[in-house]
GROMACS .gro file of C-alpha atoms in nm:
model
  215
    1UNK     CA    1  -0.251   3.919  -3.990
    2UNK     CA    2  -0.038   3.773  -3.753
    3UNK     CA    3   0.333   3.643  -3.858
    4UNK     CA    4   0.423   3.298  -3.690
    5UNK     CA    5   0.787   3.265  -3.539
    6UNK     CA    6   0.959   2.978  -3.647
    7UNK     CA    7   0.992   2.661  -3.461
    8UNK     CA    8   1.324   2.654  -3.218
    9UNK     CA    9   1.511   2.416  -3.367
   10UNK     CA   10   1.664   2.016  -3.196
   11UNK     CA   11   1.968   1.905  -3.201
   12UNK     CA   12   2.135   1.584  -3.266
   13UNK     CA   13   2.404   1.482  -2.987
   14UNK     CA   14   2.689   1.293  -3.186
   15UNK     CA   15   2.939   1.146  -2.997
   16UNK     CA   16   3.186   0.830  -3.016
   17UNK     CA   17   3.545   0.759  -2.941
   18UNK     CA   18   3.795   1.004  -3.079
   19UNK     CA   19   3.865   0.930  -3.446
   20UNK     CA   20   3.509   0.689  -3.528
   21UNK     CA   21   3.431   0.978  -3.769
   22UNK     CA   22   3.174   1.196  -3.620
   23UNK     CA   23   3.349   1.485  -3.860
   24UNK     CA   24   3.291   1.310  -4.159
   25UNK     CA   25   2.913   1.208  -4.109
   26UNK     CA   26   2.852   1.544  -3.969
   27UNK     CA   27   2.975   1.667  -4.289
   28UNK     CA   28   2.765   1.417  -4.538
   29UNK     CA   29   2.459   1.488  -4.350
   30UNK     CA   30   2.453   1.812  -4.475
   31UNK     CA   31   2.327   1.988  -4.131
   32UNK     CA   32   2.496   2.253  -3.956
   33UNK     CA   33   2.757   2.148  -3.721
   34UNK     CA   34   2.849   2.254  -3.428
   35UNK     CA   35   3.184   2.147  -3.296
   36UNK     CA   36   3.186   2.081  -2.957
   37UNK     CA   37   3.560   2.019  -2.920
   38UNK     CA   38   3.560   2.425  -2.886
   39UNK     CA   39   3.484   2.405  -2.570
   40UNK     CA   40   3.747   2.268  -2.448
   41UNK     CA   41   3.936   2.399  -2.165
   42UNK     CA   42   4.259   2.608  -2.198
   43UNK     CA   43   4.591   2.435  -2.111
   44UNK     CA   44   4.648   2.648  -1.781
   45UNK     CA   45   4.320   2.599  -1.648
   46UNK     CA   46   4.395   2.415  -1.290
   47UNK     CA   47   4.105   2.217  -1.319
   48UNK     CA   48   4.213   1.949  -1.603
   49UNK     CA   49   4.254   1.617  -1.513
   50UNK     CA   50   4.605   1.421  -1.577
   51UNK     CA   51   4.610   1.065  -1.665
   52UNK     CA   52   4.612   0.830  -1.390
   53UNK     CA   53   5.017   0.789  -1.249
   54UNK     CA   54   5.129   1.046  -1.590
   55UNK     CA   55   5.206   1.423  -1.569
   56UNK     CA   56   4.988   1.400  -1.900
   57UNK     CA   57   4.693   1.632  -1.903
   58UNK     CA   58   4.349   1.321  -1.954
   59UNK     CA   59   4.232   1.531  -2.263
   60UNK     CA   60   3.946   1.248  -2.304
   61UNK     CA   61   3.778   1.304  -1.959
   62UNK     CA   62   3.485   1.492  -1.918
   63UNK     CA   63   3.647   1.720  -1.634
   64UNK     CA   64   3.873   1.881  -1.934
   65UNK     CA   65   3.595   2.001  -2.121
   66UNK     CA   66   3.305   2.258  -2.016
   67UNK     CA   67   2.953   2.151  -2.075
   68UNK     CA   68   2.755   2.424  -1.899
   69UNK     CA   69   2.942   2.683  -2.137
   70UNK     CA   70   2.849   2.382  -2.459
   71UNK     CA   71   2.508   2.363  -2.326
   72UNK     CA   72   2.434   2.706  -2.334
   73UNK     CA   73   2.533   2.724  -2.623
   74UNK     CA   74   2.340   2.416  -2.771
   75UNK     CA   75   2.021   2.640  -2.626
   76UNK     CA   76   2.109   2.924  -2.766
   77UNK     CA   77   2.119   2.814  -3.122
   78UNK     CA   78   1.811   2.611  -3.081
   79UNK     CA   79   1.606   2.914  -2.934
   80UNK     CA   80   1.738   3.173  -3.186
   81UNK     CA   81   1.948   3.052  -3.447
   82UNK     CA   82   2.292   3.173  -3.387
   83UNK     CA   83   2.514   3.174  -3.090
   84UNK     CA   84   2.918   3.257  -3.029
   85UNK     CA   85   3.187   3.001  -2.950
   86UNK     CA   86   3.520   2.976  -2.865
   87UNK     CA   87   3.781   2.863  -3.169
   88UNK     CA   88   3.999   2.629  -3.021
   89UNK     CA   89   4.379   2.541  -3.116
   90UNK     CA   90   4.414   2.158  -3.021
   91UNK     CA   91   4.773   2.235  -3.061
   92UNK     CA   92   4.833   2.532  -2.862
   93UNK     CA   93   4.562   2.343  -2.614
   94UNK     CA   94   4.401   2.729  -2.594
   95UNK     CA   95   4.138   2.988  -2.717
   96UNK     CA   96   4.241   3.238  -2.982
   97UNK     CA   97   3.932   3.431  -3.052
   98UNK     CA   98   3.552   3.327  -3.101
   99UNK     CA   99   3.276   3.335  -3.445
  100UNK     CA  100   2.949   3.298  -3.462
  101UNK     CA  101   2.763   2.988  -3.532
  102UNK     CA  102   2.435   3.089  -3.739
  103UNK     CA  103   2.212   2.769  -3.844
  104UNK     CA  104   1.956   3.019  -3.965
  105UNK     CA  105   1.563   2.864  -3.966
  106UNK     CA  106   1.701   2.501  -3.975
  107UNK     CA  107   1.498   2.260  -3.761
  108UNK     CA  108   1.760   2.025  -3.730
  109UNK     CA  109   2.145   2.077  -3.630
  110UNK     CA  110   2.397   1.824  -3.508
  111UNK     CA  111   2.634   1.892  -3.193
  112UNK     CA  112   2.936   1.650  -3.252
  113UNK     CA  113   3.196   1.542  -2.980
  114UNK     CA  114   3.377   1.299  -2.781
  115UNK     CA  115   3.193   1.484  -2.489
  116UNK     CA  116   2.867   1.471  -2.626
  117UNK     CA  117   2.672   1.235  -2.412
  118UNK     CA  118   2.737   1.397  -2.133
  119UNK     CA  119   2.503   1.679  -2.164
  120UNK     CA  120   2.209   1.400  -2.353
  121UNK     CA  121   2.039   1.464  -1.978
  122UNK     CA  122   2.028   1.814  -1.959
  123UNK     CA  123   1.955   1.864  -2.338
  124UNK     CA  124   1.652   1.631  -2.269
  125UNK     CA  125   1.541   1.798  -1.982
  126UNK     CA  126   1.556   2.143  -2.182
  127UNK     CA  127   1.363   2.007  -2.441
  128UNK     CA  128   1.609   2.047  -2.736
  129UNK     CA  129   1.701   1.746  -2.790
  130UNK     CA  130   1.619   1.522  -3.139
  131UNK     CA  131   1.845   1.203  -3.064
  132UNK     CA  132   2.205   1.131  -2.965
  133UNK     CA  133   2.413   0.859  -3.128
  134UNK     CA  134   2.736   0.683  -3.083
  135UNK     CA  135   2.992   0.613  -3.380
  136UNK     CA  136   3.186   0.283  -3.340
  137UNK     CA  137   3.368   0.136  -3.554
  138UNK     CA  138   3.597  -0.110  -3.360
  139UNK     CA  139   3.902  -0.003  -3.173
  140UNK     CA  140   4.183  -0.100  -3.419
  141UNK     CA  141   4.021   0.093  -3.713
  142UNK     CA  142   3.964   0.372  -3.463
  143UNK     CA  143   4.316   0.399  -3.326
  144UNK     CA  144   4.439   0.406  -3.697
  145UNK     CA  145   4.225   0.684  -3.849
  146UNK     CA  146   4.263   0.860  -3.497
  147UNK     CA  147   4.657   0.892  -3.535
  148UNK     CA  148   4.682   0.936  -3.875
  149UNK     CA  149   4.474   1.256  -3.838
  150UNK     CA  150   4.618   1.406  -3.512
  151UNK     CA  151   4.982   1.333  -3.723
  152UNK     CA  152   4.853   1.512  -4.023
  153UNK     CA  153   4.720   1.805  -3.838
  154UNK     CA  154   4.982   1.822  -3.592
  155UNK     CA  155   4.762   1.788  -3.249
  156UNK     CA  156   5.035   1.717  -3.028
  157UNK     CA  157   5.356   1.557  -2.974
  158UNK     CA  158   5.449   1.223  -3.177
  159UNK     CA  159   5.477   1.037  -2.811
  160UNK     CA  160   5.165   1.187  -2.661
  161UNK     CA  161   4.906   1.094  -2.986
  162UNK     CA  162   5.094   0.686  -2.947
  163UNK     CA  163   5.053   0.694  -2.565
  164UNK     CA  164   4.711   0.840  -2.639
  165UNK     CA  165   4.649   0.662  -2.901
  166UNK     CA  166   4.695   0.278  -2.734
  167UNK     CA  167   4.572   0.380  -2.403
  168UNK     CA  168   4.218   0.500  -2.581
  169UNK     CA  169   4.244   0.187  -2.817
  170UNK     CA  170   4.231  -0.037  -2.454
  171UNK     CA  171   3.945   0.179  -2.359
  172UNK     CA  172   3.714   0.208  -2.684
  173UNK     CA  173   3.513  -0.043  -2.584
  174UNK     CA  174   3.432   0.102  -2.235
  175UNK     CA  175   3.365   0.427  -2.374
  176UNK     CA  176   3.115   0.376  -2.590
  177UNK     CA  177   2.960   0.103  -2.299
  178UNK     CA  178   2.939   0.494  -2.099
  179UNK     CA  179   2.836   0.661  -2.376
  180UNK     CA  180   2.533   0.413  -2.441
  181UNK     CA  181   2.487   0.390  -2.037
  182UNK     CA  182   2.428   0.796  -2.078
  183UNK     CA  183   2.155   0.775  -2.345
  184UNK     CA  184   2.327   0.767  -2.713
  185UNK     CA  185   2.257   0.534  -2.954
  186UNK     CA  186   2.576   0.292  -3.060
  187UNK     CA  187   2.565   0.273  -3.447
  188UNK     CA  188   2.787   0.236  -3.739
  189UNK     CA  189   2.786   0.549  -3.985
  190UNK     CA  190   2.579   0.420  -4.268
  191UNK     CA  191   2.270   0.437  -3.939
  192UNK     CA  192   2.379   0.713  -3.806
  193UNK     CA  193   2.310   0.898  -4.137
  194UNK     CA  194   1.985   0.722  -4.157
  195UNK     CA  195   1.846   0.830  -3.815
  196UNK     CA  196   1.980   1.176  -3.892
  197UNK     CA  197   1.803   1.211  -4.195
  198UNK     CA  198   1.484   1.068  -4.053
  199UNK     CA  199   1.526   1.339  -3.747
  200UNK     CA  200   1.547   1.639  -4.048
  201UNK     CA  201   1.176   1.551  -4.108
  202UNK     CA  202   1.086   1.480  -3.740
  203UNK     CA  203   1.028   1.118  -3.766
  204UNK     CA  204   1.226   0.916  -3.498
  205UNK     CA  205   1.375   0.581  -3.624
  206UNK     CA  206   1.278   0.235  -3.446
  207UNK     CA  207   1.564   0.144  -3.216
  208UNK     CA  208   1.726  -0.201  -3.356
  209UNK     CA  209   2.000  -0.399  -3.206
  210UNK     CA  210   2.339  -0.166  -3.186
  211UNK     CA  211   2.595  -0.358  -3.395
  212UNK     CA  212   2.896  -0.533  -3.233
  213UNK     CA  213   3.231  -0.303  -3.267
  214UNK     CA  214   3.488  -0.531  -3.474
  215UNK     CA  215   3.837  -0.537  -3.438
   0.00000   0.00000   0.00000
């Protein structure tokens, strides 16, 4: 008698504007998670992009992140279950060490991120890929829940997370327009846990009209 291998498992791209609460719906899903924000670049890597006329590194561009490494990751834990990843101090803007990341026989697992549309394409063209969606939840709530966090867990500087913060509250709206442009699907959290739970038993919502982002 012959034993069947399990299915390789999908995964679900979340992304959306820093602080729109991909952590928190990642959480109340009840999928394994894995945090793409790891794969961040270190702070001395000459590479990462600076804010445009600021000696302030662009932490929200997609240069200052490293989707080949995320991807191959992504593929990894689809193929086999478990993969290793970089933990990443936001503070210390650097690597200290790596785990494992084991999602055992799950067919399902989300990858959450403010970089994860930008690897929807290759993730499609792989195969692994269930559905990506886009939090938004309007720019003012976002900028408040945003700073409030990065304050309580110490990210960076006071003056960095308010020049951040209003500079990324200007641009919500044009983030999640190149988020959507990429392939994600703009939704407010009450869908997103929907479409996640109908993608845990491989049935792939109707798309309906995104909603409009409130202020």
């Amino acid at each position: 008698m012959s034993i069947l291998s399990p299915s390789p498992a999908r995964v679900v791209l979340l992304c959306g504007p820093s602080g729109s609460g991909k952590s928190l719906v990642s959480a109340r899903s009840g999928l394994p998670v894995l945090r793409l924000d790891d794969f961040y670049k270190e702070g001395d890597d000459p590479t990462l992009p600076l804010v445009a006329g600021s000696s302030d590194i662009d932490w929200d561009h997609p240069e200052s992140w490293d989707a080949e490494v995320a991807v191959t990751a992504i593929v990894e834990l689809c193929r086999t279950g478990r993969t290793d990843v970089p933990v990443y101090d936001i503070s210390l803007s650097a690597r200290t060490g790596t785990e494992a990341v084991d999602v055992g026989r799950t067919p399902l697992f989300i990858a959450e991120g403010i970089f994860a549309a930008e690897v929807i394409t290759r993730c499609q063209e792989l195969g692994v890929l269930a559905d990506a969606l886009c939090l938004s939840r309007g720019p003012v709530r976002t900028f408040r829940r945003r700073f409030l966090r990065d304050l309580r867990e110490g990210r960076k500087s006071v003056p960095f997370l308010l020049r951040r913060g209003w500079r990324l509250m200007r641009l919500e709206r044009s983030i999640v327009a190149r988020q959507t442009t990429l392939g994600a699907y703009a939704c407010d959290k009450d869908e997103a846990l929907g479409r996640l739970a109908a993608a845990a038993v491989g049935r792939r919502p109707a798309a309906t009209p995104a909603p409009t982002p409130t202020t």
